[in-house]
Amino acid sequence: MSAILRVGGVTKRFGGLVAVDNVTFEVEEGEVFALIGPNGAGKTTLFNCVTGFYKPTLGTVTFRDRNLTGSPPHRTAKAGIARTFQNIRLFEYMSALDNVRLGHHCRMHSKLWDSLFKTPFERSEEKRITEHSMELLKLVGLERQSENYARNLAYGQQRRLEIARALATDPKLLLLDEPAAGFNPQEKVELMALVRTILKRGVTVFLIEHDMKVVMQASQRIVVLDHGEKIAEGPPAEVRNDQRVIEAYLGKSA
């Protein structure tokens, strides 16, 4: 395997606060890579640096050998990186289908002229987008909810809808920020099955997750942050037994 994402010495400061401190790692193509750590460790801040929501104070973000450091989110998405959010961000008063259709925006080729005059090209593209959106809804088990407003879906369904919308951007790397948060045990099993299906579609998965059972079962490699610093990296069994990781989660003994 080769690295699809390289994070090199990334630091993010907010005034005098160092949220991420000189973090370096690589995500290999075709794997599930997990980022874990206690609350406030800097995980979501690092995600934001990778996806262009924050510009790193120092360091580089390289995706498929292309320097994306500081690129805005729309350029990051067009390059092939998609994400979900810790707090669900759907268009509540739009249908599930339309939420996914919107995810195709960065891949559309129709021009303003095509939209104004409903050219054959525009109609063909809209048909293709709708069909692909329904395919993605089926992938996440929501095809029967396609016409329902996003706000009327159950919490777990909203989580899956956000994944479908992210997949609509046709990513090569999918970042999932706490995808199992609020899930019951059965929903977590279904989530892990969905992640495996996404991998089979040629999409690498990079996730933040607090549920250690999900992390240990789903991921091939793990990076651990504590107070913004990387304290461990390796396969699940190795990380689980790392003394610094145990101390970060449980606290040092007196």
PDB file of C-alpha atoms in Angstrom:
ATOM      1  CA  MET A   1       0.000   0.000   0.000  1.00  0.00           C
ATOM      2  CA  SER A   2       1.027   3.615  -0.488  1.00  0.00           C
ATOM      3  CA  ALA A   3       0.202   6.677   1.574  1.00  0.00           C
ATOM      4  CA  ILE A   4      -2.918   8.516   0.427  1.00  0.00           C
ATOM      5  CA  LEU A   5      -2.604  11.187   3.155  1.00  0.00           C
ATOM      6  CA  ARG A   6       0.524  12.582   4.787  1.00  0.00           C
ATOM      7  CA  VAL A   7       0.282  14.876   7.796  1.00  0.00           C
ATOM      8  CA  GLY A   8       3.684  16.410   8.411  1.00  0.00           C
ATOM      9  CA  GLY A   9       4.480  18.291  11.602  1.00  0.00           C
ATOM     10  CA  VAL A  10       1.037  19.898  11.785  1.00  0.00           C
ATOM     11  CA  THR A  11       0.622  22.450  14.558  1.00  0.00           C
ATOM     12  CA  LYS A  12      -2.473  24.559  15.204  1.00  0.00           C
ATOM     13  CA  ARG A  13      -2.421  27.436  17.664  1.00  0.00           C
ATOM     14  CA  PHE A  14      -5.306  29.590  18.816  1.00  0.00           C
ATOM     15  CA  GLY A  15      -3.537  32.528  20.384  1.00  0.00           C
ATOM     16  CA  GLY A  16      -1.543  31.065  23.256  1.00  0.00           C
ATOM     17  CA  LEU A  17      -3.345  27.703  23.114  1.00  0.00           C
ATOM     18  CA  VAL A  18      -1.623  24.911  21.195  1.00  0.00           C
ATOM     19  CA  ALA A  19      -4.469  22.610  20.145  1.00  0.00           C
ATOM     20  CA  VAL A  20      -2.342  20.366  17.892  1.00  0.00           C
ATOM     21  CA  ASP A  21       1.401  20.151  18.438  1.00  0.00           C
ATOM     22  CA  ASN A  22       3.761  18.912  15.709  1.00  0.00           C
ATOM     23  CA  VAL A  23       1.738  15.843  14.683  1.00  0.00           C
ATOM     24  CA  THR A  24       3.028  13.580  11.908  1.00  0.00           C
ATOM     25  CA  PHE A  25       1.543  10.387  10.452  1.00  0.00           C
ATOM     26  CA  GLU A  26       0.515   8.743   7.173  1.00  0.00           C
ATOM     27  CA  VAL A  27      -2.763   7.099   6.180  1.00  0.00           C
ATOM     28  CA  GLU A  28      -2.298   4.194   3.791  1.00  0.00           C
ATOM     29  CA  GLU A  29      -4.623   3.734   0.849  1.00  0.00           C
ATOM     30  CA  GLY A  30      -7.267   1.065   1.424  1.00  0.00           C
ATOM     31  CA  GLU A  31      -7.144   0.966   5.222  1.00  0.00           C
ATOM     32  CA  VAL A  32      -9.284   2.103   8.131  1.00  0.00           C
ATOM     33  CA  PHE A  33      -7.139   4.503  10.134  1.00  0.00           C
ATOM     34  CA  ALA A  34      -8.335   5.712  13.535  1.00  0.00           C
ATOM     35  CA  LEU A  35      -7.513   8.833  15.524  1.00  0.00           C
ATOM     36  CA  ILE A  36      -8.279   8.515  19.222  1.00  0.00           C
ATOM     37  CA  GLY A  37      -7.612  10.382  22.446  1.00  0.00           C
ATOM     38  CA  PRO A  38      -9.319  11.872  25.495  1.00  0.00           C
ATOM     39  CA  ASN A  39     -11.766  14.754  25.164  1.00  0.00           C
ATOM     40  CA  GLY A  40      -9.910  17.940  24.247  1.00  0.00           C
ATOM     41  CA  ALA A  41      -6.946  16.044  22.789  1.00  0.00           C
ATOM     42  CA  GLY A  42      -7.137  17.950  19.480  1.00  0.00           C
ATOM     43  CA  LYS A  43      -8.708  15.291  17.289  1.00  0.00           C
ATOM     44  CA  THR A  44     -11.413  17.371  15.592  1.00  0.00           C
ATOM     45  CA  THR A  45      -8.990  20.303  15.281  1.00  0.00           C
ATOM     46  CA  LEU A  46      -6.660  18.017  13.346  1.00  0.00           C
ATOM     47  CA  PHE A  47      -9.568  16.880  11.141  1.00  0.00           C
ATOM     48  CA  ASN A  48     -10.332  20.530  10.480  1.00  0.00           C
ATOM     49  CA  CYS A  49      -6.725  21.134   9.430  1.00  0.00           C
ATOM     50  CA  VAL A  50      -6.845  18.189   7.011  1.00  0.00           C
ATOM     51  CA  THR A  51     -10.158  19.252   5.438  1.00  0.00           C
ATOM     52  CA  GLY A  52      -9.432  22.971   5.137  1.00  0.00           C
ATOM     53  CA  PHE A  53     -11.721  24.316   7.853  1.00  0.00           C
ATOM     54  CA  TYR A  54      -8.579  25.457   9.676  1.00  0.00           C
ATOM     55  CA  LYS A  55      -5.251  26.500   8.210  1.00  0.00           C
ATOM     56  CA  PRO A  56      -2.383  24.865  10.110  1.00  0.00           C
ATOM     57  CA  THR A  57      -0.093  27.262  11.937  1.00  0.00           C
ATOM     58  CA  LEU A  58       2.807  25.030  10.920  1.00  0.00           C
ATOM     59  CA  GLY A  59       3.230  21.814   8.962  1.00  0.00           C
ATOM     60  CA  THR A  60       1.869  20.305   5.765  1.00  0.00           C
ATOM     61  CA  VAL A  61      -1.108  18.257   4.597  1.00  0.00           C
ATOM     62  CA  THR A  62      -0.409  16.214   1.470  1.00  0.00           C
ATOM     63  CA  PHE A  63      -3.110  14.196  -0.288  1.00  0.00           C
ATOM     64  CA  ARG A  64      -2.165  11.856  -3.124  1.00  0.00           C
ATOM     65  CA  ASP A  65       1.154  13.729  -3.430  1.00  0.00           C
ATOM     66  CA  ARG A  66      -0.667  17.068  -3.757  1.00  0.00           C
ATOM     67  CA  ASN A  67      -0.018  19.778  -1.185  1.00  0.00           C
ATOM     68  CA  LEU A  68      -3.402  20.808   0.235  1.00  0.00           C
ATOM     69  CA  THR A  69      -2.076  22.744   3.232  1.00  0.00           C
ATOM     70  CA  GLY A  70      -4.522  25.567   3.929  1.00  0.00           C
ATOM     71  CA  SER A  71      -6.718  24.805   0.914  1.00  0.00           C
ATOM     72  CA  PRO A  72     -10.354  25.828   1.515  1.00  0.00           C
ATOM     73  CA  PRO A  73     -12.935  23.073   2.100  1.00  0.00           C
ATOM     74  CA  HIS A  74     -14.430  23.193  -1.413  1.00  0.00           C
ATOM     75  CA  ARG A  75     -11.011  22.594  -2.989  1.00  0.00           C
ATOM     76  CA  THR A  76     -10.264  19.834  -0.520  1.00  0.00           C
ATOM     77  CA  ALA A  77     -13.567  18.163  -1.422  1.00  0.00           C
ATOM     78  CA  LYS A  78     -12.857  18.500  -5.126  1.00  0.00           C
ATOM     79  CA  ALA A  79      -9.430  16.927  -4.595  1.00  0.00           C
ATOM     80  CA  GLY A  80     -11.144  13.819  -3.169  1.00  0.00           C
ATOM     81  CA  ILE A  81     -11.514  14.269   0.603  1.00  0.00           C
ATOM     82  CA  ALA A  82     -14.961  14.164   2.219  1.00  0.00           C
ATOM     83  CA  ARG A  83     -16.028  14.286   5.847  1.00  0.00           C
ATOM     84  CA  THR A  84     -18.852  14.020   8.323  1.00  0.00           C
ATOM     85  CA  PHE A  85     -19.132  16.067  11.503  1.00  0.00           C
ATOM     86  CA  GLN A  86     -19.259  15.363  15.218  1.00  0.00           C
ATOM     87  CA  ASN A  87     -22.451  17.443  15.336  1.00  0.00           C
ATOM     88  CA  ILE A  88     -24.764  16.451  12.479  1.00  0.00           C
ATOM     89  CA  ARG A  89     -24.955  19.095   9.760  1.00  0.00           C
ATOM     90  CA  LEU A  90     -27.829  18.293   7.435  1.00  0.00           C
ATOM     91  CA  PHE A  91     -30.281  20.535   5.621  1.00  0.00           C
ATOM     92  CA  GLU A  92     -33.175  19.784   7.949  1.00  0.00           C
ATOM     93  CA  TYR A  93     -36.007  20.994   5.726  1.00  0.00           C
ATOM     94  CA  MET A  94     -34.792  19.196   2.622  1.00  0.00           C
ATOM     95  CA  SER A  95     -35.536  15.587   1.787  1.00  0.00           C
ATOM     96  CA  ALA A  96     -32.976  12.863   2.336  1.00  0.00           C
ATOM     97  CA  LEU A  97     -32.671  12.547  -1.441  1.00  0.00           C
ATOM     98  CA  ASP A  98     -32.027  16.265  -1.928  1.00  0.00           C
ATOM     99  CA  ASN A  99     -29.411  16.271   0.841  1.00  0.00           C
ATOM    100  CA  VAL A 100     -27.482  13.609  -1.067  1.00  0.00           C
ATOM    101  CA  ARG A 101     -28.061  15.310  -4.414  1.00  0.00           C
ATOM    102  CA  LEU A 102     -26.408  18.433  -3.018  1.00  0.00           C
ATOM    103  CA  GLY A 103     -23.302  16.409  -2.271  1.00  0.00           C
ATOM    104  CA  HIS A 104     -22.731  16.043  -6.012  1.00  0.00           C
ATOM    105  CA  HIS A 105     -22.302  19.786  -6.474  1.00  0.00           C
ATOM    106  CA  CYS A 106     -18.498  19.730  -6.651  1.00  0.00           C
ATOM    107  CA  ARG A 107     -18.629  17.127  -9.468  1.00  0.00           C
ATOM    108  CA  MET A 108     -21.299  18.774 -11.627  1.00  0.00           C
ATOM    109  CA  HIS A 109     -20.428  19.968 -15.130  1.00  0.00           C
ATOM    110  CA  SER A 110     -23.574  21.861 -16.102  1.00  0.00           C
ATOM    111  CA  LYS A 111     -23.114  25.607 -16.572  1.00  0.00           C
ATOM    112  CA  LEU A 112     -25.480  28.444 -15.736  1.00  0.00           C
ATOM    113  CA  TRP A 113     -26.688  28.417 -19.348  1.00  0.00           C
ATOM    114  CA  ASP A 114     -27.606  24.724 -19.060  1.00  0.00           C
ATOM    115  CA  SER A 115     -29.573  25.336 -15.864  1.00  0.00           C
ATOM    116  CA  LEU A 116     -31.449  28.373 -17.175  1.00  0.00           C
ATOM    117  CA  PHE A 117     -32.551  26.709 -20.396  1.00  0.00           C
ATOM    118  CA  LYS A 118     -32.804  23.117 -19.148  1.00  0.00           C
ATOM    119  CA  THR A 119     -30.569  21.815 -21.905  1.00  0.00           C
ATOM    120  CA  PRO A 120     -30.440  18.091 -22.709  1.00  0.00           C
ATOM    121  CA  PHE A 121     -27.023  17.947 -21.033  1.00  0.00           C
ATOM    122  CA  GLU A 122     -28.413  19.451 -17.825  1.00  0.00           C
ATOM    123  CA  ARG A 123     -31.392  17.077 -17.798  1.00  0.00           C
ATOM    124  CA  SER A 124     -29.111  14.102 -18.385  1.00  0.00           C
ATOM    125  CA  GLU A 125     -26.801  15.137 -15.568  1.00  0.00           C
ATOM    126  CA  GLU A 126     -29.713  15.682 -13.166  1.00  0.00           C
ATOM    127  CA  LYS A 127     -31.026  12.205 -13.993  1.00  0.00           C
ATOM    128  CA  ARG A 128     -27.615  10.669 -13.368  1.00  0.00           C
ATOM    129  CA  ILE A 129     -27.242  12.520 -10.052  1.00  0.00           C
ATOM    130  CA  THR A 130     -30.677  11.434  -8.853  1.00  0.00           C
ATOM    131  CA  GLU A 131     -29.996   7.797  -9.748  1.00  0.00           C
ATOM    132  CA  HIS A 132     -26.619   7.859  -8.005  1.00  0.00           C
ATOM    133  CA  SER A 133     -28.146   9.546  -4.943  1.00  0.00           C
ATOM    134  CA  MET A 134     -30.744   6.784  -4.686  1.00  0.00           C
ATOM    135  CA  GLU A 135     -27.956   4.214  -4.973  1.00  0.00           C
ATOM    136  CA  LEU A 136     -26.142   5.849  -2.055  1.00  0.00           C
ATOM    137  CA  LEU A 137     -29.318   5.990   0.029  1.00  0.00           C
ATOM    138  CA  LYS A 138     -29.736   2.262  -0.593  1.00  0.00           C
ATOM    139  CA  LEU A 139     -26.099   1.704   0.413  1.00  0.00           C
ATOM    140  CA  VAL A 140     -26.760   3.262   3.838  1.00  0.00           C
ATOM    141  CA  GLY A 141     -30.202   1.660   4.211  1.00  0.00           C
ATOM    142  CA  LEU A 142     -32.297   4.785   3.653  1.00  0.00           C
ATOM    143  CA  GLU A 143     -33.845   4.253   0.220  1.00  0.00           C
ATOM    144  CA  ARG A 144     -37.335   4.118   1.781  1.00  0.00           C
ATOM    145  CA  GLN A 145     -36.730   7.455   3.498  1.00  0.00           C
ATOM    146  CA  SER A 146     -35.753   9.333   0.339  1.00  0.00           C
ATOM    147  CA  GLU A 147     -38.690  11.773   0.398  1.00  0.00           C
ATOM    148  CA  ASN A 148     -38.677  12.403   4.155  1.00  0.00           C
ATOM    149  CA  TYR A 149     -37.265  15.628   5.553  1.00  0.00           C
ATOM    150  CA  ALA A 150     -33.862  15.086   7.140  1.00  0.00           C
ATOM    151  CA  ARG A 151     -35.164  16.531  10.427  1.00  0.00           C
ATOM    152  CA  ASN A 152     -37.803  13.784  10.618  1.00  0.00           C
ATOM    153  CA  LEU A 153     -35.307  10.937  10.441  1.00  0.00           C
ATOM    154  CA  ALA A 154     -34.174   9.087  13.538  1.00  0.00           C
ATOM    155  CA  TYR A 155     -30.779  10.046  14.946  1.00  0.00           C
ATOM    156  CA  GLY A 156     -28.992   6.989  13.563  1.00  0.00           C
ATOM    157  CA  GLN A 157     -30.585   7.544  10.159  1.00  0.00           C
ATOM    158  CA  GLN A 158     -29.332  11.128  10.131  1.00  0.00           C
ATOM    159  CA  ARG A 159     -25.830   9.865  10.819  1.00  0.00           C
ATOM    160  CA  ARG A 160     -26.051   7.482   7.871  1.00  0.00           C
ATOM    161  CA  LEU A 161     -27.536  10.188   5.654  1.00  0.00           C
ATOM    162  CA  GLU A 162     -24.529  12.376   6.365  1.00  0.00           C
ATOM    163  CA  ILE A 163     -22.263   9.533   5.256  1.00  0.00           C
ATOM    164  CA  ALA A 164     -24.274   9.143   2.029  1.00  0.00           C
ATOM    165  CA  ARG A 165     -23.984  12.869   1.323  1.00  0.00           C
ATOM    166  CA  ALA A 166     -20.218  12.734   1.894  1.00  0.00           C
ATOM    167  CA  LEU A 167     -19.932   9.770  -0.492  1.00  0.00           C
ATOM    168  CA  ALA A 168     -21.805  11.783  -3.142  1.00  0.00           C
ATOM    169  CA  THR A 169     -18.686  13.937  -3.564  1.00  0.00           C
ATOM    170  CA  ASP A 170     -16.945  10.817  -4.942  1.00  0.00           C
ATOM    171  CA  PRO A 171     -14.122  10.845  -2.378  1.00  0.00           C
ATOM    172  CA  LYS A 172     -11.014   8.725  -2.220  1.00  0.00           C
ATOM    173  CA  LEU A 173     -10.630   9.496   1.487  1.00  0.00           C
ATOM    174  CA  LEU A 174     -13.591   9.681   3.889  1.00  0.00           C
ATOM    175  CA  LEU A 175     -13.157  11.270   7.319  1.00  0.00           C
ATOM    176  CA  LEU A 176     -15.750  10.232   9.903  1.00  0.00           C
ATOM    177  CA  ASP A 177     -15.923  12.288  13.098  1.00  0.00           C
ATOM    178  CA  GLU A 178     -17.379  10.062  15.843  1.00  0.00           C
ATOM    179  CA  PRO A 179     -19.735   8.156  13.515  1.00  0.00           C
ATOM    180  CA  ALA A 180     -20.885   5.761  16.283  1.00  0.00           C
ATOM    181  CA  ALA A 181     -21.769   8.499  18.794  1.00  0.00           C
ATOM    182  CA  GLY A 182     -25.231   7.828  20.221  1.00  0.00           C
ATOM    183  CA  PHE A 183     -25.560   4.452  18.492  1.00  0.00           C
ATOM    184  CA  ASN A 184     -26.932   1.364  20.199  1.00  0.00           C
ATOM    185  CA  PRO A 185     -24.946  -1.915  19.935  1.00  0.00           C
ATOM    186  CA  GLN A 186     -26.831  -3.115  16.842  1.00  0.00           C
ATOM    187  CA  GLU A 187     -26.322   0.207  15.062  1.00  0.00           C
ATOM    188  CA  LYS A 188     -22.591  -0.024  15.798  1.00  0.00           C
ATOM    189  CA  VAL A 189     -22.449  -3.469  14.196  1.00  0.00           C
ATOM    190  CA  GLU A 190     -24.249  -2.073  11.144  1.00  0.00           C
ATOM    191  CA  LEU A 191     -21.856   0.895  11.030  1.00  0.00           C
ATOM    192  CA  MET A 192     -18.809  -1.380  10.946  1.00  0.00           C
ATOM    193  CA  ALA A 193     -20.421  -3.366   8.120  1.00  0.00           C
ATOM    194  CA  LEU A 194     -21.037  -0.109   6.245  1.00  0.00           C
ATOM    195  CA  VAL A 195     -17.395   0.925   6.712  1.00  0.00           C
ATOM    196  CA  ARG A 196     -16.274  -2.393   5.215  1.00  0.00           C
ATOM    197  CA  THR A 197     -18.591  -1.831   2.255  1.00  0.00           C
ATOM    198  CA  ILE A 198     -17.192   1.671   1.748  1.00  0.00           C
ATOM    199  CA  LEU A 199     -13.671   0.222   1.703  1.00  0.00           C
ATOM    200  CA  LYS A 200     -14.711  -2.232  -1.013  1.00  0.00           C
ATOM    201  CA  ARG A 201     -15.814   0.758  -3.110  1.00  0.00           C
ATOM    202  CA  GLY A 202     -12.210   2.002  -3.109  1.00  0.00           C
ATOM    203  CA  VAL A 203     -12.589   4.657  -0.399  1.00  0.00           C
ATOM    204  CA  THR A 204     -10.038   4.874   2.410  1.00  0.00           C
ATOM    205  CA  VAL A 205     -11.564   5.625   5.834  1.00  0.00           C
ATOM    206  CA  PHE A 206     -10.041   7.873   8.510  1.00  0.00           C
ATOM    207  CA  LEU A 207     -12.126   8.079  11.659  1.00  0.00           C
ATOM    208  CA  ILE A 208     -12.311   9.656  15.089  1.00  0.00           C
ATOM    209  CA  GLU A 209     -14.139   7.461  17.556  1.00  0.00           C
ATOM    210  CA  HIS A 210     -14.494   7.161  21.344  1.00  0.00           C
ATOM    211  CA  ASP A 211     -15.951   3.661  21.332  1.00  0.00           C
ATOM    212  CA  MET A 212     -12.856   1.498  21.717  1.00  0.00           C
ATOM    213  CA  LYS A 213     -14.661  -1.670  20.670  1.00  0.00           C
ATOM    214  CA  VAL A 214     -15.510  -0.056  17.321  1.00  0.00           C
ATOM    215  CA  VAL A 215     -11.953   1.264  16.938  1.00  0.00           C
ATOM    216  CA  MET A 216     -10.289  -2.030  17.775  1.00  0.00           C
ATOM    217  CA  GLN A 217     -12.530  -4.070  15.486  1.00  0.00           C
ATOM    218  CA  ALA A 218     -12.713  -1.689  12.535  1.00  0.00           C
ATOM    219  CA  SER A 219      -9.257  -0.147  12.197  1.00  0.00           C
ATOM    220  CA  GLN A 220      -5.930  -1.470  10.977  1.00  0.00           C
ATOM    221  CA  ARG A 221      -3.836   1.300  12.535  1.00  0.00           C
ATOM    222  CA  ILE A 222      -4.370   3.914  15.221  1.00  0.00           C
ATOM    223  CA  VAL A 223      -2.820   7.244  16.192  1.00  0.00           C
ATOM    224  CA  VAL A 224      -3.362   8.517  19.736  1.00  0.00           C
ATOM    225  CA  LEU A 225      -3.372  12.201  20.689  1.00  0.00           C
ATOM    226  CA  ASP A 226      -3.146  13.641  24.182  1.00  0.00           C
ATOM    227  CA  HIS A 227      -3.104  17.402  24.800  1.00  0.00           C
ATOM    228  CA  GLY A 228      -2.458  17.921  21.092  1.00  0.00           C
ATOM    229  CA  GLU A 229       0.601  15.651  20.929  1.00  0.00           C
ATOM    230  CA  LYS A 230       0.928  12.263  19.297  1.00  0.00           C
ATOM    231  CA  ILE A 231       1.752   9.758  22.033  1.00  0.00           C
ATOM    232  CA  ALA A 232       1.342   6.459  20.172  1.00  0.00           C
ATOM    233  CA  GLU A 233       0.860   4.934  16.723  1.00  0.00           C
ATOM    234  CA  GLY A 234       0.461   1.367  15.567  1.00  0.00           C
ATOM    235  CA  PRO A 235      -1.915  -1.578  15.155  1.00  0.00           C
ATOM    236  CA  PRO A 236      -4.790  -1.897  17.661  1.00  0.00           C
ATOM    237  CA  ALA A 237      -3.227  -4.598  19.844  1.00  0.00           C
ATOM    238  CA  GLU A 238      -0.011  -2.615  20.229  1.00  0.00           C
ATOM    239  CA  VAL A 239      -1.763   0.674  20.997  1.00  0.00           C
ATOM    240  CA  ARG A 240      -4.134  -0.928  23.488  1.00  0.00           C
ATOM    241  CA  ASN A 241      -1.187  -2.103  25.597  1.00  0.00           C
ATOM    242  CA  ASP A 242       0.866   1.099  25.338  1.00  0.00           C
ATOM    243  CA  GLN A 243       1.498   2.501  28.820  1.00  0.00           C
ATOM    244  CA  ARG A 244       1.220   6.137  27.713  1.00  0.00           C
ATOM    245  CA  VAL A 245      -2.177   5.411  26.140  1.00  0.00           C
ATOM    246  CA  ILE A 246      -3.401   3.680  29.300  1.00  0.00           C
ATOM    247  CA  GLU A 247      -2.276   6.669  31.379  1.00  0.00           C
ATOM    248  CA  ALA A 248      -3.920   9.162  29.003  1.00  0.00           C
ATOM    249  CA  TYR A 249      -7.283   7.433  29.323  1.00  0.00           C
ATOM    250  CA  LEU A 250      -7.144   6.231  32.929  1.00  0.00           C
ATOM    251  CA  GLY A 251      -4.769   8.694  34.560  1.00  0.00           C
ATOM    252  CA  LYS A 252      -1.430   7.983  36.165  1.00  0.00           C
ATOM    253  CA  SER A 253      -1.470   5.952  39.352  1.00  0.00           C
ATOM    254  CA  ALA A 254      -0.400   7.738  42.509  1.00  0.00           C
TER     255      ALA A 254
END
